[in-house]
XYZ file of C-alpha atoms in Angstrom:
707
model
C -57.345 -52.296 -33.965
C -59.546 -51.427 -30.974
C -60.687 -53.197 -27.981
C -63.140 -51.557 -25.530
C -62.677 -52.992 -22.007
C -66.043 -51.848 -20.653
C -68.072 -53.505 -23.600
C -65.702 -56.268 -24.450
C -65.942 -55.218 -28.093
C -63.092 -56.190 -30.453
C -62.775 -54.647 -33.924
C -59.882 -55.243 -36.354
C -59.619 -53.093 -39.351
C -57.334 -54.040 -42.423
C -57.153 -52.062 -45.625
C -60.402 -53.636 -47.204
C -61.822 -55.727 -44.352
C -63.177 -55.666 -40.877
C -63.311 -58.453 -38.106
C -65.283 -58.139 -35.103
C -66.046 -60.207 -31.781
C -67.078 -59.305 -28.235
C -66.240 -60.983 -24.800
C -69.335 -62.199 -22.992
C -69.990 -60.440 -19.863
C -71.147 -63.415 -17.784
C -68.516 -66.120 -18.877
C -65.767 -64.192 -20.587
C -66.200 -66.297 -23.675
C -65.214 -64.396 -26.953
C -68.035 -64.602 -29.502
C -67.306 -63.947 -33.250
C -69.749 -61.500 -34.832
C -68.396 -60.489 -38.304
C -65.726 -60.888 -41.029
C -66.167 -59.145 -44.220
C -66.088 -55.677 -46.023
C -65.325 -52.662 -43.821
C -67.744 -51.731 -41.025
C -67.775 -48.957 -38.417
C -67.398 -49.262 -34.643
C -71.136 -48.534 -34.358
C -71.757 -51.434 -36.589
C -69.670 -53.719 -34.612
C -71.417 -52.605 -31.295
C -74.768 -53.194 -32.935
C -73.639 -56.783 -34.002
C -72.380 -57.596 -30.474
C -75.803 -56.502 -28.919
C -77.915 -58.276 -31.554
C -75.676 -61.515 -31.457
C -75.843 -61.701 -27.708
C -79.600 -61.214 -27.634
C -79.976 -63.827 -30.335
C -77.985 -66.351 -28.533
C -79.641 -65.657 -25.287
C -83.033 -66.356 -26.926
C -82.189 -69.743 -28.388
C -83.539 -72.949 -27.002
C -80.451 -74.177 -25.191
C -81.507 -77.318 -23.624
C -79.352 -79.575 -25.936
C -76.661 -77.208 -27.037
C -74.512 -74.311 -25.807
C -76.037 -70.893 -26.769
C -72.738 -69.982 -27.996
C -72.457 -73.149 -30.175
C -70.092 -72.655 -33.252
C -69.909 -68.829 -32.560
C -67.122 -69.069 -30.121
C -63.945 -67.215 -31.062
C -61.788 -69.835 -29.402
C -63.958 -72.781 -28.034
C -62.771 -74.555 -24.710
C -63.153 -77.951 -23.508
C -65.862 -78.691 -21.175
C -68.801 -76.695 -19.742
C -71.588 -76.706 -22.177
C -69.385 -77.024 -25.215
C -70.358 -80.251 -27.162
C -68.306 -79.478 -30.274
C -64.675 -80.000 -30.610
C -62.601 -77.726 -28.671
C -59.599 -75.518 -29.738
C -58.201 -76.017 -26.346
C -58.153 -79.119 -24.258
C -56.079 -79.471 -21.168
C -56.043 -82.302 -18.592
C -55.248 -80.944 -15.080
C -54.376 -83.134 -12.070
C -57.279 -85.267 -11.008
C -58.082 -85.992 -14.667
C -60.013 -82.723 -14.897
C -60.587 -81.777 -18.609
C -62.846 -78.626 -18.237
C -61.615 -74.983 -18.511
C -63.509 -71.879 -17.287
C -61.652 -68.601 -17.552
C -61.862 -64.814 -16.834
C -60.377 -62.045 -18.935
C -57.467 -60.629 -16.944
C -56.208 -57.831 -19.177
C -55.689 -56.712 -22.667
C -52.874 -54.754 -24.470
C -52.510 -53.327 -27.978
C -49.007 -52.743 -29.284
C -47.578 -51.432 -32.602
C -44.685 -52.283 -34.714
C -43.458 -51.194 -38.121
C -46.453 -51.557 -40.293
C -48.616 -53.589 -37.937
C -50.612 -53.672 -34.765
C -51.081 -56.412 -32.224
C -53.768 -57.268 -29.644
C -53.200 -59.580 -26.820
C -56.061 -60.818 -24.632
C -54.889 -62.553 -21.470
C -57.444 -65.125 -19.905
C -56.839 -66.778 -16.612
C -58.358 -70.253 -15.630
C -61.029 -69.665 -12.779
C -60.175 -72.924 -11.095
C -56.646 -73.885 -12.253
C -53.124 -72.179 -12.606
C -53.160 -71.616 -16.183
C -53.035 -68.521 -18.321
C -54.225 -68.472 -22.092
C -53.310 -65.517 -24.325
C -55.021 -64.944 -27.664
C -53.021 -62.864 -30.149
C -54.213 -60.974 -33.065
C -52.065 -59.042 -35.529
C -53.135 -56.884 -38.424
C -50.987 -55.041 -41.156
C -51.083 -51.613 -42.722
C -50.590 -53.206 -46.286
C -52.495 -56.618 -46.046
C -55.981 -57.827 -45.391
C -54.525 -61.032 -43.685
C -55.055 -61.497 -40.006
C -52.529 -63.409 -37.971
C -53.625 -65.315 -34.869
C -51.710 -67.469 -32.452
C -52.109 -68.582 -28.656
C -49.712 -68.870 -25.854
C -50.399 -71.114 -22.876
C -48.574 -70.839 -19.532
C -48.618 -73.327 -16.797
C -48.633 -70.998 -13.613
C -48.245 -73.920 -11.102
C -45.096 -74.257 -9.349
C -45.603 -77.931 -8.556
C -48.034 -79.788 -11.087
C -47.560 -80.515 -14.665
C -50.628 -80.427 -17.065
C -51.218 -82.342 -20.237
C -52.175 -80.476 -23.418
C -54.391 -82.582 -25.715
C -55.292 -80.000 -28.210
C -54.019 -76.516 -28.584
C -55.034 -74.802 -31.866
C -53.764 -71.523 -33.193
C -57.201 -70.249 -34.110
C -60.888 -70.996 -34.637
C -62.085 -69.404 -37.730
C -65.689 -68.647 -38.095
C -67.421 -68.143 -41.437
C -70.985 -66.591 -41.595
C -74.314 -68.559 -41.766
C -75.109 -69.197 -45.439
C -77.167 -71.685 -47.435
C -73.978 -73.544 -48.522
C -70.485 -73.891 -47.396
C -68.210 -75.017 -49.985
C -64.636 -75.938 -49.024
C -61.755 -75.640 -51.352
C -58.615 -77.355 -50.177
C -55.322 -79.022 -51.646
C -54.706 -82.667 -51.591
C -52.531 -85.266 -53.357
C -49.766 -87.681 -52.728
C -46.194 -88.023 -53.513
C -45.554 -86.988 -57.119
C -49.182 -85.518 -57.290
C -49.116 -82.826 -54.650
C -51.339 -79.680 -54.421
C -54.358 -80.868 -56.400
C -57.499 -78.666 -56.098
C -60.466 -80.395 -54.628
C -63.921 -78.819 -53.611
C -66.435 -80.362 -51.343
C -69.544 -79.118 -49.365
C -69.517 -79.026 -45.690
C -72.350 -80.938 -44.286
C -73.702 -81.139 -40.643
C -70.923 -82.754 -38.565
C -67.017 -82.751 -38.871
C -64.577 -82.713 -41.869
C -61.048 -83.331 -40.713
C -57.808 -82.674 -42.998
C -54.582 -83.397 -41.328
C -51.019 -84.603 -41.655
C -49.976 -87.510 -39.395
C -46.413 -87.988 -40.934
C -44.427 -85.290 -39.074
C -44.157 -83.278 -42.426
C -46.757 -80.939 -43.806
C -48.189 -81.533 -47.108
C -47.710 -84.439 -49.277
C -51.479 -85.606 -48.751
C -53.059 -82.368 -47.696
C -51.783 -78.887 -47.565
C -52.507 -76.678 -44.538
C -54.794 -74.285 -46.186
C -58.415 -74.018 -46.964
C -60.996 -71.645 -48.426
C -64.742 -71.404 -47.893
C -67.372 -69.837 -50.136
C -71.176 -70.132 -50.711
C -70.686 -72.306 -53.765
C -70.887 -69.437 -56.261
C -67.357 -68.040 -56.163
C -65.349 -67.994 -59.380
C -61.738 -66.720 -60.081
C -63.163 -63.139 -60.474
C -66.216 -62.934 -58.136
C -67.507 -64.045 -54.944
C -66.811 -63.870 -51.157
C -64.025 -66.220 -50.121
C -62.835 -66.957 -46.481
C -59.368 -68.773 -46.372
C -56.726 -69.548 -43.807
C -53.340 -71.228 -43.645
C -51.039 -72.488 -40.808
C -47.378 -71.373 -40.488
C -46.161 -74.913 -39.549
C -43.981 -77.659 -40.997
C -44.981 -80.791 -39.290
C -48.105 -82.618 -38.386
C -51.316 -80.602 -38.172
C -55.125 -80.735 -37.995
C -57.796 -78.582 -39.584
C -61.250 -79.544 -38.375
C -64.327 -77.915 -39.753
C -67.711 -78.309 -37.736
C -71.133 -77.149 -38.215
C -74.663 -77.969 -37.306
C -78.000 -77.253 -38.889
C -78.694 -73.328 -39.245
C -75.174 -72.676 -37.641
C -72.002 -70.878 -38.897
C -69.108 -73.063 -40.054
C -66.247 -73.054 -37.512
C -62.779 -74.227 -38.475
C -60.207 -75.203 -35.820
C -56.741 -75.071 -37.097
C -53.480 -75.976 -35.224
C -50.373 -78.147 -34.943
C -50.325 -81.834 -34.014
C -52.651 -84.467 -35.543
C -55.461 -86.329 -33.809
C -54.101 -88.317 -30.858
C -50.565 -87.025 -31.242
C -50.135 -86.310 -27.549
C -50.587 -85.196 -24.941
C -47.921 -82.652 -24.723
C -46.849 -82.356 -21.182
C -46.461 -78.831 -19.878
C -44.207 -78.610 -16.849
C -44.602 -76.220 -14.024
C -43.722 -72.679 -15.229
C -43.492 -73.761 -18.876
C -44.773 -71.676 -21.751
C -46.071 -73.177 -25.054
C -46.681 -70.982 -28.134
C -48.516 -72.134 -31.125
C -47.544 -71.395 -34.662
C -49.530 -68.514 -36.449
C -52.635 -69.302 -38.229
C -53.272 -66.717 -40.890
C -56.871 -65.829 -42.202
C -57.988 -63.790 -45.126
C -61.402 -62.491 -46.451
C -61.526 -61.516 -50.035
C -64.776 -60.228 -51.880
C -63.686 -60.843 -55.546
C -63.194 -64.656 -55.847
C -60.243 -66.918 -55.903
C -58.036 -64.880 -57.983
C -58.189 -61.851 -55.503
C -57.636 -64.328 -52.694
C -54.436 -65.677 -54.330
C -53.294 -62.272 -55.038
C -53.634 -61.144 -51.341
C -51.897 -64.297 -50.184
C -48.862 -63.975 -52.612
C -48.432 -60.241 -51.587
C -48.617 -61.153 -47.846
C -46.065 -63.992 -48.338
C -43.561 -61.718 -50.310
C -43.882 -58.795 -47.840
C -44.277 -60.532 -44.440
C -43.052 -64.159 -44.740
C -40.490 -64.893 -47.263
C -36.950 -63.658 -46.426
C -35.125 -61.852 -49.131
C -38.232 -61.852 -51.380
C -37.204 -59.009 -53.562
C -34.336 -60.956 -55.129
C -34.502 -62.600 -58.335
C -33.666 -66.248 -58.118
C -31.099 -67.676 -60.436
C -31.580 -70.332 -63.263
C -30.024 -73.377 -61.672
C -28.863 -76.707 -62.974
C -29.140 -79.741 -60.815
C -26.946 -82.836 -61.440
C -29.228 -85.574 -60.093
C -30.937 -86.830 -63.351
C -27.639 -86.563 -65.202
C -25.590 -88.748 -62.776
C -27.695 -90.170 -60.042
C -25.300 -91.519 -57.407
C -22.473 -91.870 -59.854
C -20.709 -88.534 -59.035
C -17.081 -87.624 -59.245
C -15.021 -84.329 -59.791
C -14.424 -84.759 -63.495
C -18.009 -85.465 -64.344
C -19.370 -82.633 -62.363
C -16.864 -80.308 -63.872
C -17.929 -81.366 -67.362
C -21.611 -80.774 -66.495
C -20.779 -77.512 -65.009
C -19.110 -76.244 -68.234
C -22.208 -77.353 -70.258
C -24.638 -75.688 -67.774
C -22.596 -72.420 -67.947
C -22.853 -72.598 -71.760
C -26.502 -72.739 -71.587
C -26.820 -69.810 -69.390
C -27.382 -71.468 -65.944
C -26.452 -69.289 -63.028
C -26.422 -71.714 -60.190
C -24.867 -75.207 -60.237
C -26.257 -77.715 -57.709
C -24.397 -81.001 -56.853
C -27.006 -83.393 -55.649
C -26.753 -86.768 -53.856
C -23.668 -88.953 -53.688
C -20.840 -86.536 -52.817
C -20.484 -87.580 -49.058
C -19.719 -90.407 -46.829
C -19.712 -94.010 -48.365
C -22.766 -93.005 -50.521
C -22.817 -95.090 -53.667
C -26.503 -95.766 -53.472
C -29.508 -95.048 -51.299
C -28.554 -97.717 -48.786
C -25.681 -96.198 -46.999
C -24.063 -92.934 -45.940
C -26.852 -90.698 -44.741
C -25.579 -88.838 -41.685
C -21.897 -88.911 -42.653
C -21.584 -85.331 -43.967
C -17.936 -85.527 -44.918
C -16.677 -85.362 -48.423
C -16.188 -88.661 -50.317
C -12.371 -88.461 -50.955
C -12.757 -91.352 -53.466
C -14.847 -89.253 -55.602
C -13.395 -85.842 -54.687
C -9.887 -86.520 -53.762
C -9.086 -82.806 -53.109
C -12.417 -82.092 -51.462
C -15.114 -79.877 -53.037
C -12.991 -76.753 -53.462
C -11.606 -77.594 -56.997
C -15.214 -78.067 -58.272
C -16.422 -75.048 -56.438
C -13.704 -72.919 -57.847
C -14.365 -73.929 -61.382
C -18.066 -73.331 -60.975
C -17.354 -70.144 -59.715
C -14.808 -69.287 -62.334
C -17.629 -70.153 -64.974
C -19.819 -67.330 -63.366
C -22.163 -69.625 -61.622
C -22.974 -69.971 -57.814
C -22.433 -73.363 -56.065
C -25.155 -75.348 -54.286
C -25.283 -78.661 -52.448
C -28.001 -81.293 -51.640
C -28.222 -82.493 -48.062
C -30.786 -84.494 -45.980
C -29.764 -83.779 -42.328
C -32.819 -85.201 -40.624
C -32.035 -88.694 -41.975
C -29.659 -91.498 -41.196
C -28.959 -94.777 -42.965
C -28.352 -97.770 -40.585
C -25.251 -98.414 -42.723
C -23.531 -95.193 -41.601
C -20.736 -94.176 -39.242
C -23.257 -91.894 -37.355
C -25.764 -94.608 -36.661
C -23.208 -97.092 -35.499
C -22.022 -94.441 -33.092
C -25.453 -93.308 -32.054
C -28.323 -95.542 -32.737
C -30.162 -94.056 -29.834
C -30.481 -90.654 -31.907
C -33.208 -92.122 -33.978
C -36.873 -92.501 -33.243
C -37.442 -95.946 -32.169
C -39.034 -98.110 -29.402
C -36.963 -100.105 -26.980
C -36.700 -103.684 -27.767
C -38.269 -103.375 -31.159
C -36.649 -103.359 -34.690
C -37.453 -99.974 -36.196
C -38.972 -99.864 -39.529
C -36.927 -98.386 -42.489
C -38.235 -96.607 -45.500
C -35.901 -95.891 -48.348
C -33.280 -97.628 -46.095
C -33.616 -94.684 -43.803
C -34.466 -93.797 -40.267
C -35.468 -90.343 -38.862
C -33.062 -88.479 -36.418
C -34.777 -87.273 -33.273
C -34.130 -83.546 -33.773
C -36.514 -82.952 -30.775
C -33.328 -83.920 -28.643
C -31.236 -80.745 -28.142
C -27.955 -82.723 -28.606
C -28.862 -84.191 -31.874
C -30.077 -80.597 -33.313
C -26.781 -79.219 -31.976
C -24.927 -81.970 -33.890
C -26.764 -81.372 -36.956
C -26.117 -77.735 -36.806
C -22.407 -78.303 -36.181
C -21.887 -80.573 -38.976
C -23.713 -78.052 -41.510
C -21.998 -75.108 -40.078
C -18.628 -76.827 -40.659
C -19.543 -77.733 -44.291
C -20.620 -74.138 -45.043
C -17.570 -72.748 -43.384
C -15.170 -74.805 -45.110
C -16.655 -74.265 -48.698
C -17.721 -71.346 -50.470
C -21.521 -72.373 -51.010
C -24.401 -70.203 -52.151
C -27.294 -72.644 -52.035
C -28.390 -75.558 -50.082
C -31.242 -78.018 -51.181
C -32.587 -79.272 -47.663
C -34.252 -82.629 -48.292
C -36.320 -84.786 -45.962
C -37.534 -88.009 -47.657
C -39.573 -90.047 -45.256
C -42.308 -89.518 -42.730
C -42.027 -90.367 -39.039
C -42.626 -93.752 -37.889
C -41.630 -95.693 -34.571
C -42.023 -92.427 -32.719
C -40.576 -93.446 -29.525
C -37.945 -91.892 -27.352
C -37.015 -94.650 -24.800
C -34.532 -92.489 -22.733
C -37.479 -89.935 -22.252
C -40.783 -91.742 -22.332
C -42.603 -88.698 -20.814
C -41.368 -86.506 -23.739
C -42.894 -88.660 -26.584
C -45.790 -86.375 -27.008
C -43.371 -83.529 -27.533
C -41.452 -84.800 -30.295
C -44.219 -84.095 -33.038
C -43.743 -80.395 -32.177
C -40.078 -80.079 -30.887
C -38.756 -81.840 -33.888
C -40.103 -79.181 -36.188
C -38.854 -76.348 -33.776
C -35.481 -78.022 -33.784
C -35.226 -77.980 -37.635
C -36.281 -74.336 -37.442
C -33.676 -73.580 -34.978
C -30.891 -75.200 -37.047
C -31.958 -73.374 -40.287
C -32.276 -70.082 -38.413
C -28.890 -70.484 -36.929
C -27.483 -71.371 -40.206
C -28.880 -68.455 -41.972
C -27.690 -66.023 -39.250
C -24.087 -67.304 -39.445
C -24.136 -67.794 -43.192
C -26.282 -64.985 -44.631
C -25.197 -65.468 -48.132
C -26.452 -68.909 -48.446
C -30.123 -69.424 -49.975
C -32.114 -72.541 -48.966
C -34.586 -74.679 -50.928
C -37.221 -76.668 -48.810
C -37.769 -80.281 -50.067
C -39.440 -83.259 -48.706
C -39.577 -85.969 -51.169
C -40.968 -83.322 -53.373
C -43.687 -81.262 -51.931
C -43.891 -82.846 -48.490
C -42.924 -79.669 -46.636
C -44.627 -76.735 -48.345
C -45.973 -74.298 -46.005
C -45.608 -70.873 -44.523
C -43.481 -72.061 -41.631
C -40.589 -73.253 -43.633
C -41.131 -70.459 -46.175
C -40.200 -68.081 -43.487
C -36.707 -69.528 -43.370
C -36.027 -70.696 -46.905
C -36.020 -68.974 -50.215
C -37.965 -71.414 -52.513
C -39.943 -74.858 -52.483
C -39.328 -78.016 -54.495
C -43.162 -78.601 -55.100
C -42.838 -82.150 -56.430
C -40.505 -84.981 -57.502
C -42.745 -85.267 -60.634
C -41.256 -83.136 -63.323
C -43.528 -84.416 -66.118
C -44.730 -81.166 -67.685
C -48.329 -82.095 -67.977
C -48.635 -83.325 -64.368
C -46.690 -80.204 -63.185
C -49.419 -77.936 -64.813
C -51.922 -79.439 -62.306
C -49.435 -79.364 -59.507
C -48.423 -75.722 -60.265
C -52.132 -74.708 -60.606
C -52.960 -75.881 -57.107
C -49.734 -74.442 -55.774
C -50.579 -71.095 -56.898
C -53.762 -70.709 -55.026
C -51.605 -69.810 -51.810
C -47.945 -69.833 -52.785
C -46.285 -67.127 -55.037
C -44.505 -68.079 -58.330
C -41.271 -66.648 -56.698
C -41.139 -69.660 -54.272
C -41.848 -72.373 -56.898
C -38.759 -74.252 -58.198
C -39.501 -75.818 -61.617
C -37.185 -78.128 -63.726
C -36.726 -79.124 -67.301
C -35.824 -82.724 -67.254
C -35.325 -85.419 -69.814
C -37.543 -87.831 -71.523
C -39.212 -90.021 -71.026
C -39.979 -88.880 -67.365
C -39.496 -91.645 -64.711
C -42.982 -91.012 -63.448
C -45.019 -91.860 -66.473
C -42.816 -92.241 -69.409
C -44.657 -89.332 -71.235
C -43.017 -87.556 -74.011
C -43.648 -83.907 -74.728
C -41.702 -81.161 -76.688
C -38.794 -79.349 -75.162
C -40.553 -76.004 -75.650
C -43.482 -77.257 -73.756
C -41.293 -78.385 -71.010
C -39.749 -75.105 -70.737
C -42.796 -73.100 -70.903
C -44.235 -74.967 -67.967
C -41.001 -74.508 -66.006
C -40.833 -70.922 -66.848
C -43.964 -70.447 -64.802
C -41.853 -70.327 -61.688
C -38.247 -70.334 -60.817
C -36.482 -72.009 -63.843
C -34.184 -74.926 -63.376
C -32.591 -77.477 -65.614
C -32.399 -81.156 -64.439
C -31.437 -83.113 -67.549
C -28.375 -85.149 -68.605
C -26.694 -82.394 -70.745
C -24.445 -85.045 -72.155
C -27.299 -86.629 -73.954
C -28.759 -83.292 -75.511
C -28.570 -82.787 -79.212
C -27.097 -79.738 -80.639
C -30.623 -78.538 -81.550
C -31.856 -79.172 -78.039
C -29.023 -77.326 -76.669
C -29.476 -74.343 -78.951
C -33.232 -74.172 -78.196
C -32.613 -74.395 -74.407
C -30.058 -71.694 -74.580
C -32.489 -69.493 -76.282
C -35.467 -70.144 -73.828
C -33.182 -69.634 -70.809
C -32.141 -66.145 -72.231
C -35.903 -65.401 -72.859
C -36.623 -66.433 -69.330
C -34.055 -64.044 -67.822
C -35.679 -61.280 -69.812
C -39.174 -62.081 -68.268
C -38.429 -63.444 -64.807
C -38.680 -60.159 -63.067
C -42.409 -60.347 -64.183
C -43.024 -64.054 -63.391
C -41.330 -63.928 -60.029
C -42.634 -60.613 -58.774
C -45.718 -59.820 -60.858
C -49.359 -60.589 -60.127
C -50.435 -64.039 -61.167
C -53.656 -64.684 -62.856
C -54.964 -68.184 -63.554
C -56.744 -67.935 -67.044
C -58.548 -71.290 -67.005
C -57.614 -74.721 -65.651
C -55.464 -77.330 -67.159
C -57.288 -79.538 -69.387
C -57.954 -80.418 -72.993
C -58.691 -76.854 -74.055
C -56.065 -74.140 -74.119
C -55.499 -72.295 -70.842
C -52.851 -69.798 -69.663
C -51.167 -68.274 -66.741
C -50.426 -64.541 -66.764
C -48.082 -62.247 -64.851
C -48.556 -58.554 -64.688
C -46.238 -56.068 -62.965
C -47.520 -53.804 -60.182
C -47.313 -50.735 -62.451
C -49.251 -52.657 -65.369
C -46.426 -51.794 -67.691
C -45.400 -55.288 -68.479
C -47.325 -58.682 -68.829
C -46.224 -62.387 -69.766
C -48.801 -64.973 -70.760
C -47.761 -68.504 -70.937
C -50.312 -70.434 -73.042
C -50.674 -74.199 -73.040
C -52.736 -76.723 -75.143
C -52.557 -80.197 -73.925
C -54.560 -81.703 -76.815
C -55.988 -80.277 -79.963
C -59.579 -81.589 -80.763
C -60.740 -82.086 -84.403
C -59.511 -79.113 -86.370
C -60.566 -76.547 -83.793
C -58.296 -73.537 -83.066
C -58.039 -72.320 -79.426
C -60.733 -69.706 -78.380
C -59.590 -66.318 -77.329
C -58.132 -66.052 -73.875
C -59.272 -62.965 -71.982
C -56.446 -61.429 -70.073
C -56.641 -59.788 -66.727
C -54.905 -56.946 -64.712
C -54.122 -54.534 -67.654
C -54.660 -50.905 -67.764
C -57.987 -50.626 -69.798
C -57.125 -47.397 -71.447
C -53.512 -48.355 -72.390
C -52.177 -49.588 -75.472
C -49.987 -52.816 -75.219
C -47.672 -53.829 -77.869
C -48.024 -57.533 -78.162
C -44.715 -59.653 -78.957
C -43.380 -56.466 -80.674
C -46.091 -56.264 -83.197
C -49.522 -55.007 -83.082
C -50.763 -52.523 -80.511
C -54.064 -53.452 -78.749
C -55.920 -51.749 -75.886
C -55.949 -53.267 -72.535
C -59.755 -53.032 -72.745
C -59.795 -55.347 -75.853
C -57.175 -57.657 -74.535
C -59.282 -58.159 -71.361
C -62.794 -57.975 -72.921
C -62.188 -59.963 -76.044
C -58.958 -61.603 -75.459
C -55.943 -62.797 -77.395
C -56.163 -65.919 -79.708
C -53.165 -67.916 -79.334
C -51.619 -69.598 -82.261
C -51.402 -73.280 -81.330
C -51.519 -76.572 -83.379
C -51.325 -80.091 -82.066
C -50.855 -81.731 -78.819
C -48.581 -80.304 -75.950
C -48.412 -76.916 -77.824
C -47.447 -73.839 -75.954
C -46.378 -70.262 -76.388
C -45.080 -67.316 -74.574
C -46.683 -63.949 -75.139
C -45.135 -60.674 -73.969
C -46.983 -57.369 -73.568
C -45.585 -53.965 -73.052
C -47.528 -50.805 -72.281
C -46.734 -47.812 -74.557
C -45.939 -44.625 -72.887
């Protein structure tokens, strides 16, 4: 990482890429020049000079010379596109001009960080651009800090993006992104960027039911194994916006940050500092597969806590009992789960308050003594005696109007004065932007974890924001979209510090909060409420583009599924769920002896291979569809590999075509399922032919490298 104060030249080097920009001498506007395979300092200097000359020679009567090349575009001046930073100063002034005041490069364990401090020329405002690079990753982290230096005047922040990512001029800009809805999250979509704007965002206060905060851009030719891909994500768990903009013969510029269109403004008081979440960017030269590998490794090394752990096989009681829970029933389920080989027992909804259905009790986090007369301790003790950890479902950001909490504090919810708030699922959202509410939530959960020996918390959040008023603090309404999320972060961070032995799962009506922001403070995601095995193939396929299998919680549930009433074999359901962190969510009381025995065998098999699945490199071998496809995992030393093969439908009498594997040692000999020994070269060049017959057929293949 270098920055030359004399020339304004910025060069960031990662293990396999370079990134360069320069700060213009006349206006101090940083101009992006390069992002790709490694270059030298001399190359970067040439690019700065040639880019400056090119921009200066353009006919600029109708656009800024720097148009779409800005490293961080500002509102005002000759900027006609969307700005990454838009601030309204006293007098309704919305334009910013700045000068570079200083820079600093610092080093930490395994990383370097560059800070560029810019001061507004006509207002009292400081804007700092941060860059971070790692010794072991090609990911570049970027963020921005804004400080109101005035001692008297507040300013309104209308837009504050974490980064503007510039991809090079090329004939075609194809964007890949993840979209969907409840029960159909993380669907892969690809679209060409045309002249103008493309906006993806969440306006719900949560991240990712309908779009996930991630994108990838290529020239339309990239495949799993080849092609240049530029991608970025946002470490944030609330509303966000990604805006891609381009004009004829210009690069594509993507603005990425928190807060949806029209969320604010966010008032910045005198002396106040506001720091954006991180946006991370990545260039890879070898297709979408290499892109995913780099993101997974970055997540495991630099984002996910306790990433080296193996996640246990869990049993969750929800589908077995619904709200009809009591101590005796849960004890019986725990004994059955332990007999199957489960390692974690999770008591879901219905254990607290006056909770007999979804219309009451949320917010009353005291144990229902009618159902658990002696509290949770006897159940927890039995679960531990059976050799399992104990987990609990909670939904701390919600409240039912029919609850002791709401009757005592109706003002703690988002609402508008004089209007009846809209309920969804009979729920309202607690205003965790209020420090007193966040403090109360922490106190309730801290007391719960302190009084009970709990190893796992499933943190749910089942409805988006509506009626986003704060009548007692009307000038703070623009803050709540941001401050609610930081309030949630603060509660979870404090709980983890005080209870380091407790793991957390992030859930939001399924995959409504799947992002790097919540990943940094939880141990796994619940990707979707949809547990239908075929639908999960598509959900998990999209999920894998950014998020590692180690974070993906997958359940085997009963038939027919509540989503679409589909019936598929138990082995297929298991093989789909074994592609991540395996869980069981069915009613064990209704399982036959044959199903129980098959489940016991498959759970034992998963325990043998989970170190490969949860920590190996993931390869997508085809896409879900009618023909056979697979997901492969390979350990870092290439000594072990697992292949999960799926055939959704057999057509005519055709057998599956050979599936070419990846990531093996070409010269090595691999024993396949304890039988034949084949070379890595053959397995990757010709492939392996799965023996599958019929619909919803699947198999697990294990390979071991011979010494």
